[in-house]
Amino acid sequence: RIYLSPTTSIMQFTILATLIASASAFTVGPFEVPTAVKAAVAGVAVTAGVAISPAFAGDVGAGEQVFNANCAACHAGGQNVIMPEKTLEKDALDQYLAGGRSEKSVMTQVTNGKNAMPAFGGRLSDEDIANVATYVITTSEAGWDNDE
């Protein structure tokens, strides 16, 4: 007989919840994770104190370095010195960013440029662009005032 402590059980459920949540993003063909399973996974995650959130494509720390070296001249503190209403604040990204506030949309704009913003696709690697997009979205969620 094996005794599992409550902590071990919670860890096992948390791992299972994470695996199921991750697997549901990579379904093949007509397979769909049943709603009841999704609800159970979410319930276990909440009970275990685990937040299920979308995985970001890039590295926030590396993105901050790329941002400071390439973007801060115009976007210091999440602002915009050229078009002041089009900041990197959460609400402005929701309103003005083509495709809405998402890493994919930030990556598209950084890669291709738009209006007064130059294209960085030829200057930065895809990894750098993914990292800066992660940094921008993460920081917009937390609030640029909280970024140190």
C-alpha positions as a LaTeX table, in Angstrom:
\begin{tabular}{lrrr}
\hline
Residue & $x$ (\AA) & $y$ (\AA) & $z$ (\AA) \\
\hline
Arg1 & 0.00 & 0.00 & 0.00 \\
Ile2 & 1.30 & 3.41 & $-0.97$ \\
Tyr3 & 0.35 & 6.42 & 1.08 \\
Leu4 & 0.09 & 9.71 & $-0.81$ \\
Ser5 & 0.06 & 12.89 & 1.18 \\
Pro6 & $-2.44$ & 15.61 & 0.22 \\
Thr7 & 0.45 & 17.64 & $-1.18$ \\
Thr8 & 1.51 & 14.76 & $-3.43$ \\
Ser9 & $-2.06$ & 14.30 & $-4.64$ \\
Ile10 & $-2.40$ & 18.00 & $-5.42$ \\
Met11 & 0.89 & 17.90 & $-7.32$ \\
Gln12 & $-0.30$ & 14.89 & $-9.32$ \\
Phe13 & $-3.61$ & 16.57 & $-10.16$ \\
Thr14 & $-1.77$ & 19.77 & $-11.07$ \\
Ile15 & 0.53 & 17.90 & $-13.43$ \\
Leu16 & $-2.44$ & 16.08 & $-14.95$ \\
Ala17 & $-4.35$ & 19.36 & $-15.34$ \\
Thr18 & $-1.37$ & 20.98 & $-17.04$ \\
Leu19 & $-0.93$ & 18.04 & $-19.41$ \\
Ile20 & $-4.59$ & 17.99 & $-20.37$ \\
Ala21 & $-4.70$ & 21.77 & $-20.83$ \\
Ser22 & $-1.58$ & 21.65 & $-22.99$ \\
Ala23 & $-2.79$ & 18.67 & $-25.00$ \\
Ser24 & $-6.08$ & 20.37 & $-25.78$ \\
Ala25 & $-4.16$ & 23.06 & $-27.65$ \\
Phe26 & $-2.65$ & 20.43 & $-29.94$ \\
Thr27 & $-5.66$ & 18.38 & $-30.96$ \\
Val28 & $-5.47$ & 16.55 & $-34.25$ \\
Gly29 & $-8.42$ & 15.93 & $-36.49$ \\
Pro30 & $-11.93$ & 15.92 & $-35.08$ \\
Phe31 & $-10.83$ & 15.03 & $-31.52$ \\
Glu32 & $-12.10$ & 17.50 & $-28.95$ \\
Val33 & $-11.46$ & 17.39 & $-25.22$ \\
Pro34 & $-14.90$ & 16.94 & $-23.65$ \\
Thr35 & $-16.30$ & 19.98 & $-21.84$ \\
Ala36 & $-16.68$ & 17.96 & $-18.64$ \\
Val37 & $-12.96$ & 17.12 & $-18.69$ \\
Lys38 & $-12.04$ & 20.77 & $-19.31$ \\
Ala39 & $-14.25$ & 21.83 & $-16.40$ \\
Ala40 & $-12.75$ & 19.18 & $-14.12$ \\
Val41 & $-9.22$ & 20.25 & $-15.05$ \\
Ala42 & $-10.05$ & 23.89 & $-14.36$ \\
Gly43 & $-11.59$ & 22.93 & $-11.02$ \\
Val44 & $-8.53$ & 20.94 & $-9.99$ \\
Ala45 & $-6.26$ & 23.77 & $-11.07$ \\
Val46 & $-8.21$ & 26.29 & $-9.00$ \\
Thr47 & $-8.22$ & 23.93 & $-6.01$ \\
Ala48 & $-4.48$ & 23.44 & $-6.35$ \\
Gly49 & $-3.92$ & 27.17 & $-6.68$ \\
Val50 & $-2.58$ & 26.94 & $-10.21$ \\
Ala51 & $-3.46$ & 29.54 & $-12.79$ \\
Ile52 & $-3.99$ & 28.24 & $-16.30$ \\
Ser53 & $-2.87$ & 30.95 & $-18.68$ \\
Pro54 & $-1.71$ & 31.02 & $-22.26$ \\
Ala55 & 1.94 & 30.23 & $-22.75$ \\
Phe56 & 3.95 & 33.10 & $-24.13$ \\
Ala57 & 6.20 & 32.50 & $-27.11$ \\
Gly58 & 9.17 & 34.54 & $-25.95$ \\
Asp59 & 11.33 & 35.34 & $-22.96$ \\
Val60 & 10.31 & 38.45 & $-21.01$ \\
Gly61 & 13.82 & 39.25 & $-19.73$ \\
Ala62 & 15.39 & 38.95 & $-23.17$ \\
Gly63 & 12.47 & 40.94 & $-24.59$ \\
Glu64 & 13.12 & 43.77 & $-22.14$ \\
Gln65 & 16.72 & 43.98 & $-23.34$ \\
Val66 & 15.62 & 44.06 & $-27.00$ \\
Phe67 & 12.98 & 46.68 & $-26.14$ \\
Asn68 & 15.45 & 48.92 & $-24.31$ \\
Ala69 & 17.95 & 48.71 & $-27.18$ \\
Asn70 & 15.50 & 49.16 & $-30.08$ \\
Cys71 & 12.12 & 50.46 & $-28.95$ \\
Ala72 & 12.58 & 52.66 & $-25.89$ \\
Ala73 & 13.63 & 55.72 & $-27.91$ \\
Cys74 & 9.99 & 56.07 & $-29.02$ \\
His75 & 8.20 & 53.84 & $-26.51$ \\
Ala76 & 9.90 & 54.46 & $-23.14$ \\
Gly77 & 7.58 & 53.55 & $-20.30$ \\
Gly78 & 5.05 & 52.15 & $-22.78$ \\
Gln79 & 4.41 & 55.58 & $-24.26$ \\
Asn80 & 4.63 & 56.81 & $-27.88$ \\
Val81 & 6.51 & 60.02 & $-28.61$ \\
Ile82 & 5.33 & 60.17 & $-32.23$ \\
Met83 & 1.61 & 59.42 & $-31.81$ \\
Pro84 & 0.84 & 59.98 & $-28.08$ \\
Glu85 & $-2.58$ & 58.27 & $-28.15$ \\
Lys86 & $-1.12$ & 55.03 & $-29.55$ \\
Thr87 & 0.76 & 53.86 & $-26.48$ \\
Leu88 & 1.68 & 50.35 & $-25.44$ \\
Glu89 & $-0.83$ & 50.48 & $-22.59$ \\
Lys90 & $-3.36$ & 47.65 & $-22.46$ \\
Asp91 & $-6.37$ & 49.74 & $-23.53$ \\
Ala92 & $-4.52$ & 51.42 & $-26.39$ \\
Leu93 & $-3.25$ & 48.08 & $-27.69$ \\
Asp94 & $-6.83$ & 46.77 & $-27.61$ \\
Gln95 & $-8.02$ & 49.82 & $-29.53$ \\
Tyr96 & $-5.24$ & 50.51 & $-32.04$ \\
Leu97 & $-3.18$ & 47.37 & $-32.64$ \\
Ala98 & $-4.24$ & 45.59 & $-35.84$ \\
Gly99 & $-5.45$ & 42.16 & $-34.75$ \\
Gly100 & $-5.96$ & 43.22 & $-31.14$ \\
Arg101 & $-3.71$ & 42.96 & $-28.10$ \\
Ser102 & $-1.77$ & 39.75 & $-28.63$ \\
Glu103 & 1.81 & 38.62 & $-29.08$ \\
Lys104 & 1.06 & 37.69 & $-32.68$ \\
Ser105 & $-0.20$ & 41.21 & $-33.45$ \\
Val106 & 2.81 & 42.83 & $-31.78$ \\
Met107 & 5.14 & 40.52 & $-33.71$ \\
Thr108 & 3.43 & 41.47 & $-36.99$ \\
Gln109 & 3.74 & 45.19 & $-36.30$ \\
Val110 & 7.35 & 44.97 & $-35.12$ \\
Thr111 & 8.28 & 42.85 & $-38.15$ \\
Asn112 & 6.48 & 44.93 & $-40.79$ \\
Gly113 & 6.25 & 48.37 & $-39.19$ \\
Lys114 & 3.26 & 50.66 & $-39.66$ \\
Asn115 & 2.88 & 54.38 & $-40.29$ \\
Ala116 & 5.81 & 56.12 & $-38.56$ \\
Met117 & 7.07 & 52.89 & $-36.99$ \\
Pro118 & 9.85 & 51.30 & $-39.02$ \\
Ala119 & 9.97 & 47.58 & $-39.83$ \\
Phe120 & 12.36 & 45.63 & $-37.64$ \\
Gly121 & 12.01 & 42.37 & $-39.57$ \\
Gly122 & 15.33 & 42.88 & $-41.32$ \\
Arg123 & 17.12 & 44.13 & $-38.22$ \\
Leu124 & 15.96 & 41.76 & $-35.48$ \\
Ser125 & 15.81 & 37.98 & $-35.45$ \\
Asp126 & 12.46 & 36.19 & $-35.19$ \\
Glu127 & 13.47 & 35.19 & $-31.65$ \\
Asp128 & 14.19 & 38.81 & $-30.68$ \\
Ile129 & 10.83 & 39.88 & $-32.11$ \\
Ala130 & 9.01 & 37.10 & $-30.21$ \\
Asn131 & 10.82 & 38.12 & $-27.02$ \\
Val132 & 9.96 & 41.80 & $-27.37$ \\
Ala133 & 6.33 & 40.90 & $-28.13$ \\
Thr134 & 6.18 & 38.82 & $-24.95$ \\
Tyr135 & 7.69 & 41.69 & $-22.99$ \\
Val136 & 5.23 & 44.24 & $-24.40$ \\
Ile137 & 2.14 & 42.10 & $-23.78$ \\
Thr138 & 3.27 & 40.99 & $-20.31$ \\
Thr139 & 4.17 & 44.53 & $-19.28$ \\
Ser140 & 0.93 & 45.96 & $-20.68$ \\
Glu141 & $-0.97$ & 43.43 & $-18.56$ \\
Ala142 & 0.93 & 44.38 & $-15.39$ \\
Gly143 & 0.96 & 48.08 & $-16.23$ \\
Trp144 & 4.00 & 49.96 & $-17.45$ \\
Asp145 & 4.13 & 51.90 & $-14.17$ \\
Asn146 & 5.00 & 48.59 & $-12.44$ \\
Asp147 & 7.91 & 47.89 & $-14.81$ \\
Glu148 & 11.23 & 48.63 & $-13.18$ \\
\hline
\end{tabular}
